[in-house]
Coordinates of C-alpha atoms in Angstrom, one line a residue:
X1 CA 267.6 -2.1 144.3
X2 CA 269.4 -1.5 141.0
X3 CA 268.2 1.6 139.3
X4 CA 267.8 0.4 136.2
X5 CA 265.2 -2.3 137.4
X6 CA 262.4 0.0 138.0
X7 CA 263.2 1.8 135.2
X8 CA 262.8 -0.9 132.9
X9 CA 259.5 -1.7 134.6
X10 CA 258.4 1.7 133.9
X11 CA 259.5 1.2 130.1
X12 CA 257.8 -2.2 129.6
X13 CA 254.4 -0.6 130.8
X14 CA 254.7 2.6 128.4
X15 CA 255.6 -0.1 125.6
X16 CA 252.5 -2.0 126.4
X17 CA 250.5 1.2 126.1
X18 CA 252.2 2.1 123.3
X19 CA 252.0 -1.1 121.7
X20 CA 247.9 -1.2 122.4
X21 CA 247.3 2.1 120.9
X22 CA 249.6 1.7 118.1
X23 CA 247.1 -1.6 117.3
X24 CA 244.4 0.7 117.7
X25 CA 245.6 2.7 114.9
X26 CA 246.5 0.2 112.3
X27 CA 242.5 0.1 111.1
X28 CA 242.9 3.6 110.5
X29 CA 246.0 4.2 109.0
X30 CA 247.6 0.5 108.2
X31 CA 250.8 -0.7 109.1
X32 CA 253.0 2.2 108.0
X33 CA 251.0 4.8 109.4
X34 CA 250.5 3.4 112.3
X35 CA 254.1 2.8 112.6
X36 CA 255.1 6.3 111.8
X37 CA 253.3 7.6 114.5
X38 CA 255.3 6.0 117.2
X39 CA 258.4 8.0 115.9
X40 CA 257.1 11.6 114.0
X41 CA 254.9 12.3 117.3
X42 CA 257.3 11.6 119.8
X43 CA 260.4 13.6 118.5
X44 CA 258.8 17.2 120.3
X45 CA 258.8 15.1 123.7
X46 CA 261.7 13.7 123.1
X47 CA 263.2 17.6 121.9
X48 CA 261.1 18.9 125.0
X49 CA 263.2 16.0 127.7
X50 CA 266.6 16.8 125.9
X51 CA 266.2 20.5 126.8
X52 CA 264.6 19.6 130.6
X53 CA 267.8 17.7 131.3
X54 CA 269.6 20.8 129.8
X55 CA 268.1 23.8 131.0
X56 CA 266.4 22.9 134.1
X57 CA 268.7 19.6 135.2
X58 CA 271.6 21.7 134.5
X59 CA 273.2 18.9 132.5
X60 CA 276.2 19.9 130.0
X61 CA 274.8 18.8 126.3
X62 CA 278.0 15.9 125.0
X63 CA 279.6 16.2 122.1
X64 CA 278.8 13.7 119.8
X65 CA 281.1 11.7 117.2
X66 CA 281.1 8.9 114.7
X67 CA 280.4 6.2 116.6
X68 CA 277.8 7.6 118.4
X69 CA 276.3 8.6 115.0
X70 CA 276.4 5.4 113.2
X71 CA 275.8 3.5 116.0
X72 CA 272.0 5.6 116.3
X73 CA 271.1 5.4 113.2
X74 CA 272.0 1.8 112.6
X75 CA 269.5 1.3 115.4
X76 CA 266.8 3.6 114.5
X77 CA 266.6 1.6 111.0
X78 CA 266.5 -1.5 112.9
X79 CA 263.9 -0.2 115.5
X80 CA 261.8 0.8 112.6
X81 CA 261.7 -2.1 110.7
X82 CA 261.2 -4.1 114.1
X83 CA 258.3 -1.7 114.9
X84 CA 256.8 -2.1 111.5
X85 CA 256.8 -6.1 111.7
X86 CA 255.1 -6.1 115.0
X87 CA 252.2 -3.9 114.0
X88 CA 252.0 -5.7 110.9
X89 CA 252.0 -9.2 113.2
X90 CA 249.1 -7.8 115.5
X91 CA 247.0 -8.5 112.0
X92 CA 247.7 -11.7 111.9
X93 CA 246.9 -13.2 116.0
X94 CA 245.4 -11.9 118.8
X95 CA 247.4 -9.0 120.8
X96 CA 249.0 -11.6 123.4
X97 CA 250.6 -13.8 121.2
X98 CA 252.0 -11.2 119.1
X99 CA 254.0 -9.4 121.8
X100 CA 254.7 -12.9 122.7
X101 CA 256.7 -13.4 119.6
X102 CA 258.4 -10.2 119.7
X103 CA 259.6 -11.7 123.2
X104 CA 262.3 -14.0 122.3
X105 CA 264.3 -10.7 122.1
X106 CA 266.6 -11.5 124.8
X107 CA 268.1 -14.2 123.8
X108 CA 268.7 -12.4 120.1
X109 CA 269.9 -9.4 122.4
X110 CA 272.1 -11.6 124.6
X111 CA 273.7 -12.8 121.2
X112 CA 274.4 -8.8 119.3
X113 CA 275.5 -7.5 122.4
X114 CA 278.7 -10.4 122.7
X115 CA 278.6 -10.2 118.9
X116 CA 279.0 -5.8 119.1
X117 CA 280.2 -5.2 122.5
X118 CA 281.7 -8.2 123.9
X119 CA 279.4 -8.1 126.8
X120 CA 278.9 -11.8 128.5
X121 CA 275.7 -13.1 130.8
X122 CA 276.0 -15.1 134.1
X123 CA 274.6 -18.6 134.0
X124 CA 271.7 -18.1 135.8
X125 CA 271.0 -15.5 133.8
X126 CA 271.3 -17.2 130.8
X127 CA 268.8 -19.9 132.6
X128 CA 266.1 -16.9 132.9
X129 CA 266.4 -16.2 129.9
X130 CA 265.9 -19.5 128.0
X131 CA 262.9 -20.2 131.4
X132 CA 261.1 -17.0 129.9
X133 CA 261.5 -18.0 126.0
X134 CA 259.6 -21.4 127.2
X135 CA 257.2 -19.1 128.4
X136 CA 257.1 -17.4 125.1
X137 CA 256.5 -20.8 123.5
X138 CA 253.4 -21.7 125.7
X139 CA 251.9 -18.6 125.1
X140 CA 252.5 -19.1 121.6
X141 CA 250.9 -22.6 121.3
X142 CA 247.9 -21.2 123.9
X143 CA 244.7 -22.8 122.5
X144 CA 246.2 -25.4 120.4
X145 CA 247.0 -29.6 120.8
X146 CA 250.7 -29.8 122.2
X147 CA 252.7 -32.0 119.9
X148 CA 255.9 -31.9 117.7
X149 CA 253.9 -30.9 114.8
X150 CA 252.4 -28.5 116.7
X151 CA 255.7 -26.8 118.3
X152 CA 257.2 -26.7 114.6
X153 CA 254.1 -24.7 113.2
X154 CA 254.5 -22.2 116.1
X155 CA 258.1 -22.0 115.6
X156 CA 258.5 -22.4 111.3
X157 CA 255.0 -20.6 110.4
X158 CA 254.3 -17.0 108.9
X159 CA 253.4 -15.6 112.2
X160 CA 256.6 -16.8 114.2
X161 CA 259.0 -16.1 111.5
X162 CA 257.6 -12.3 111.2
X163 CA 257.9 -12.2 114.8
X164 CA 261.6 -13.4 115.5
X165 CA 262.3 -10.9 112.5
X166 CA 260.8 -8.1 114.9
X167 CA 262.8 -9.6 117.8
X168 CA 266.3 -9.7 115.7
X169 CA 265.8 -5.8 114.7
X170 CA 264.8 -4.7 118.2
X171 CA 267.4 -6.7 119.4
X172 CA 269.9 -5.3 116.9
X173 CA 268.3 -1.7 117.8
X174 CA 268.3 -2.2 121.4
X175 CA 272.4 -3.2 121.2
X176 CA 272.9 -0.2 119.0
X177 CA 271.0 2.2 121.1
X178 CA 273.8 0.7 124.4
X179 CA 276.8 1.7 122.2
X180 CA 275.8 4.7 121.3
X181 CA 275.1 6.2 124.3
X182 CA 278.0 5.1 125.8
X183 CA 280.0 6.6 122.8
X184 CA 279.2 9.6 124.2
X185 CA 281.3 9.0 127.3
X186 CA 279.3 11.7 129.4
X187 CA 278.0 13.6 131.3
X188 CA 275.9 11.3 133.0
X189 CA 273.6 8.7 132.2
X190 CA 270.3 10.5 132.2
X191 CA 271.9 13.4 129.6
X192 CA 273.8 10.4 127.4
X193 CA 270.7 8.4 127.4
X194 CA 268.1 11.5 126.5
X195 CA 270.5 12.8 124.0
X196 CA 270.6 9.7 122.1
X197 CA 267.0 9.1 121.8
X198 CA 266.4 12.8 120.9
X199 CA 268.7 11.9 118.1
X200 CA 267.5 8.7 116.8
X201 CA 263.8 9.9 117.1
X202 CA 264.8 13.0 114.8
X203 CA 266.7 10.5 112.6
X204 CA 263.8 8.0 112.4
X205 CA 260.8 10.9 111.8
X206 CA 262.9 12.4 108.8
X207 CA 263.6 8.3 107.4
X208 CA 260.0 7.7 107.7
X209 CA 259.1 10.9 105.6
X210 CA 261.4 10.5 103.4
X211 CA 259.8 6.8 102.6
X212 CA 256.3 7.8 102.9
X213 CA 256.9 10.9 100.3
X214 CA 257.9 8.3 97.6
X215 CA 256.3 5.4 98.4
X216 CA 253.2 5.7 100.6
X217 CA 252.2 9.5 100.2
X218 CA 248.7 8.6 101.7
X219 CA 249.7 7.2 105.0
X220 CA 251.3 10.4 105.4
X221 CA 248.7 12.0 105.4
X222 CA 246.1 10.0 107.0
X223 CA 248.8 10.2 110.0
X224 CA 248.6 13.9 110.3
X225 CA 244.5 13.9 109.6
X226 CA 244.8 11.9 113.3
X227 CA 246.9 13.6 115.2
X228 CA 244.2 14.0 117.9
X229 CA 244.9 10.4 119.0
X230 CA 248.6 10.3 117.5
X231 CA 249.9 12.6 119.9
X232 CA 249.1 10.2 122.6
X233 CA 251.3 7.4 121.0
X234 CA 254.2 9.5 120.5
X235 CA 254.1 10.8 124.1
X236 CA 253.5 7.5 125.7
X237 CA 256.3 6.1 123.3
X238 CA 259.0 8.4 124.4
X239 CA 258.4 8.1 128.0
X240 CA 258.9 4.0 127.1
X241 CA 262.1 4.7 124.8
X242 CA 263.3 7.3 127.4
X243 CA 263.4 4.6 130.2
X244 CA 264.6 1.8 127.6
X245 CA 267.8 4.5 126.9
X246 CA 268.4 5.3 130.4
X247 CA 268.5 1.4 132.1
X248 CA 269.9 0.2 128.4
X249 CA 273.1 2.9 129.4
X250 CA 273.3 1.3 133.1
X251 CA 272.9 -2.2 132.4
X252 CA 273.7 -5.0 129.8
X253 CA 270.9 -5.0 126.8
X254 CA 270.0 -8.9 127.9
X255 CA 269.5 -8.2 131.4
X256 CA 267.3 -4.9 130.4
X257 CA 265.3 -6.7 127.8
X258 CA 264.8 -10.0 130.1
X259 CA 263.2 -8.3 132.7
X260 CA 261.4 -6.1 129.4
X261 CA 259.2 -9.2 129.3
X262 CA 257.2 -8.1 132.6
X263 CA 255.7 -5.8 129.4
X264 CA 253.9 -9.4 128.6
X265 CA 251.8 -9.7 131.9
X266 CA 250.9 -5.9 131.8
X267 CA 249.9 -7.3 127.7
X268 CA 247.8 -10.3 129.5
X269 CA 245.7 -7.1 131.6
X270 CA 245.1 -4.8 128.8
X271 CA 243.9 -8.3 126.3
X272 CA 241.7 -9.3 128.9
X273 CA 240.4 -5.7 129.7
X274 CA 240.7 -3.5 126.9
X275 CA 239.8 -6.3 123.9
X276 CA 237.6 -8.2 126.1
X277 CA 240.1 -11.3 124.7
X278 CA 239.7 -15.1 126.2
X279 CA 243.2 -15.4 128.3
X280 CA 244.1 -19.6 127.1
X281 CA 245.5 -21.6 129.8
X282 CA 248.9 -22.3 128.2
X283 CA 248.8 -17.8 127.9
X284 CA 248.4 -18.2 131.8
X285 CA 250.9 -21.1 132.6
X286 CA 253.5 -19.2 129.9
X287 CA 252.9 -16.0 132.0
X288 CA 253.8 -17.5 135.0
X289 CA 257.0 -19.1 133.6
X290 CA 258.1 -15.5 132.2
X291 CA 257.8 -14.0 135.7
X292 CA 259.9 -16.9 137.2
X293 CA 262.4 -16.3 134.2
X294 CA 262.1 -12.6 135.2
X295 CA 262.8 -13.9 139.7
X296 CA 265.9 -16.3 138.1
X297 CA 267.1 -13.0 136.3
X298 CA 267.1 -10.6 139.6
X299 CA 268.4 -13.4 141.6
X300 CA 271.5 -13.7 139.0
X301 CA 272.4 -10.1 138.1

C-alpha cells in the first residue's frame, strides 16, 4: 500500500473531529472565533512537531526561499477564508450536508493543480472523482423531491454557492500547500511537509490577529476566555493538517483530496451519534457512491 493512503485516512478523521468541534464552538464564539481557533491553537503543536522531526528525528531544518514563501502564504489566506465559509455554512444545514458541499473539492483541486503545477489525472481517476461528486449531490438533495428544479436549488442556492466557495479556497490552499513543500526540495518528505505547516500555521495565527485587532476585537477575546476546549481543536487540527502536508508532498492534490472524502462517512458516524441527526436515504445512497468513487480512485492510481 502507498504511504500516503493511510495517511490521508488519518487526516480525513482529524478533519472530521476538527470540523465537529469547531461547530461546537461557533455558539460560543461565532464564525470568526471559532475559525481562529483552528489556526492560533495549533501553531505550539505544529512548533512542538517541527522541533520532534529536528531534534529527535534527526532531520536537517531546509532552507526556505521565495517560492516556498509565497506559495504558503497564498494558501494559508486561502485555507482561512475556506475554513471561515465552512463554519459559517454549518449555520445554515445540518453538519452532513455542509461537509458535503465542501466535498466537491477534488474536482476544484484536480483543476488548480494542472492550472499551478501542470499535474494531470488518469481517466479512471477522473471517473472517481466525478462518481464521488454525484455522491456529494445526493447527499445534498437528501430529504428533498428529486427534480430539475430541485438539482438547480441545490446547486445555484445560498448554501451551495457558500459551499463550492469553501471548496475553491481549500482547493486553491491544498495546491499551494503541494508547491510549497516541494519548493523546499528537501530533506525528506516528513521535514518538508512539517516545516511548511509550522510556517503557514505561524503565518495564518498572526493574519487572524492582525484582523481580529481591527475588526473583531471581541472574538479575540472570547477565543482566549475558552481556551479550555480550544486547545483540543488546535491539537486535533494539526495532527489533520500534518497528515494533509505529508500525503499532499507524496502524492497529486486530486488524488489526496479524492480519497479526503472518506472524511464524509466518518461525518455520517459523528451526525448520527454525536447530534443524534436523522441520516436521509439519499445521505446513505450518496455515502455509498463516495466510497465506490473512493474503490475507482485506488484502483486507478
Amino acid at each position: 500500500m502507498d504511504l500516503w493512503i493511510p495517511i490521508t485516512v488519518f487526516a480525513a478523521f482529524c478533519q472530521n473531529a476538527r470540523s465537529a468541534l469547531q461547530r461546537h464552538f461557533t455558539a460560543r464564539l461565532g464564525t470568526t472565533g471559532a475559525t481562529f481557533v483552528r489556526f492560533g491553537y495549533g501553531v505550539p503543536f505544529a512548533l512542538l512537531y517541527l522541533a520532534g522531526l529536528h531534534f529527535v528525528g534527526g532531520m536537517p531544518l531546509p532552507e526556505p526561499n521565495a517560492s516556498f514563501a509565497i506559495f504558503g502564504m497564498i494558501g494559508g489566506i486561502a485555507q482561512i477564508l475556506a475554513t471561515f465559509l465552512l463554519v459559517y455554512l454549518f449555520s445554515l444545514r445540518n453538519f452532513v450536508a455542509g461537509t458535503a458541499y465542501s466535498k466537491t473539492e477534488p474536482v476544484q483541486a484536480a483543476i488548480f493543480g494542472l492550472v499551478l503545477l501542470g499535474e494531470t489525472i488518469t481517466p479512471l481517476a477522473g471517473v472517481a472523482i466525478a462518481v464521488g461528486v454525484v455522491g456529494v449531490i445526493f447527499v445534498s438533495l437528501a430529504g428533498k423531491p428529486v427534480s430539475a428544479g430541485a438539482l438547480l436549488t441545490a446547486l445555484t442556492g445560498r448554501p451551495a454557492q457558500i459551499g463550492l466557495a469553501s471548496a475553491a479556497m481549500f482547493g486553491i490552499s491544498a495546491v499551494c500547500y503541494r508547491a510549497a513543500s516541494l519548493a523546499l526540495g528537501g530533506p525528506g518528505f516528513l521535514m518538508q511537509a512539517g516545516f511548511t505547516l509550522a510556517f503557514v500555521t505561524a503565518f495564518q495565527t498572526l493574519a487572524m490577529v492582525a484582523w481580529m485587532s481591527l475588526r473583531e476585537p471581541d472574538q479575540l477575546r472570547a477565543s482566549m476566555t475558552h481556551w479550555r476546549g480550544a486547545v483540543w481543536v488546535g491539537l486535533v487540527g494539526v495532527a489533520g493538517s500534518a497528515g494533509w502536508f505529508t500525503a499532499m508532498t507524496l502524492e497529486k492534490v486530486a488524488y489526496v483530496r479524492a480519497l479526503g472524502q472518506v472524511e464524509l462517512i466518518f461525518t455520517f458516524i459523528v451526525s448520527w451519534w454525536f447530534f443524534r441527526e436523522k441520516l436521509m436515504p439519499g445521505e446513505i445512497v450518496g455515502t455509498v457512491l463516495i466510497a465506490g468513487g473512493i474503490v475507482l480512485l485506488l484502483l486507478g492510481t
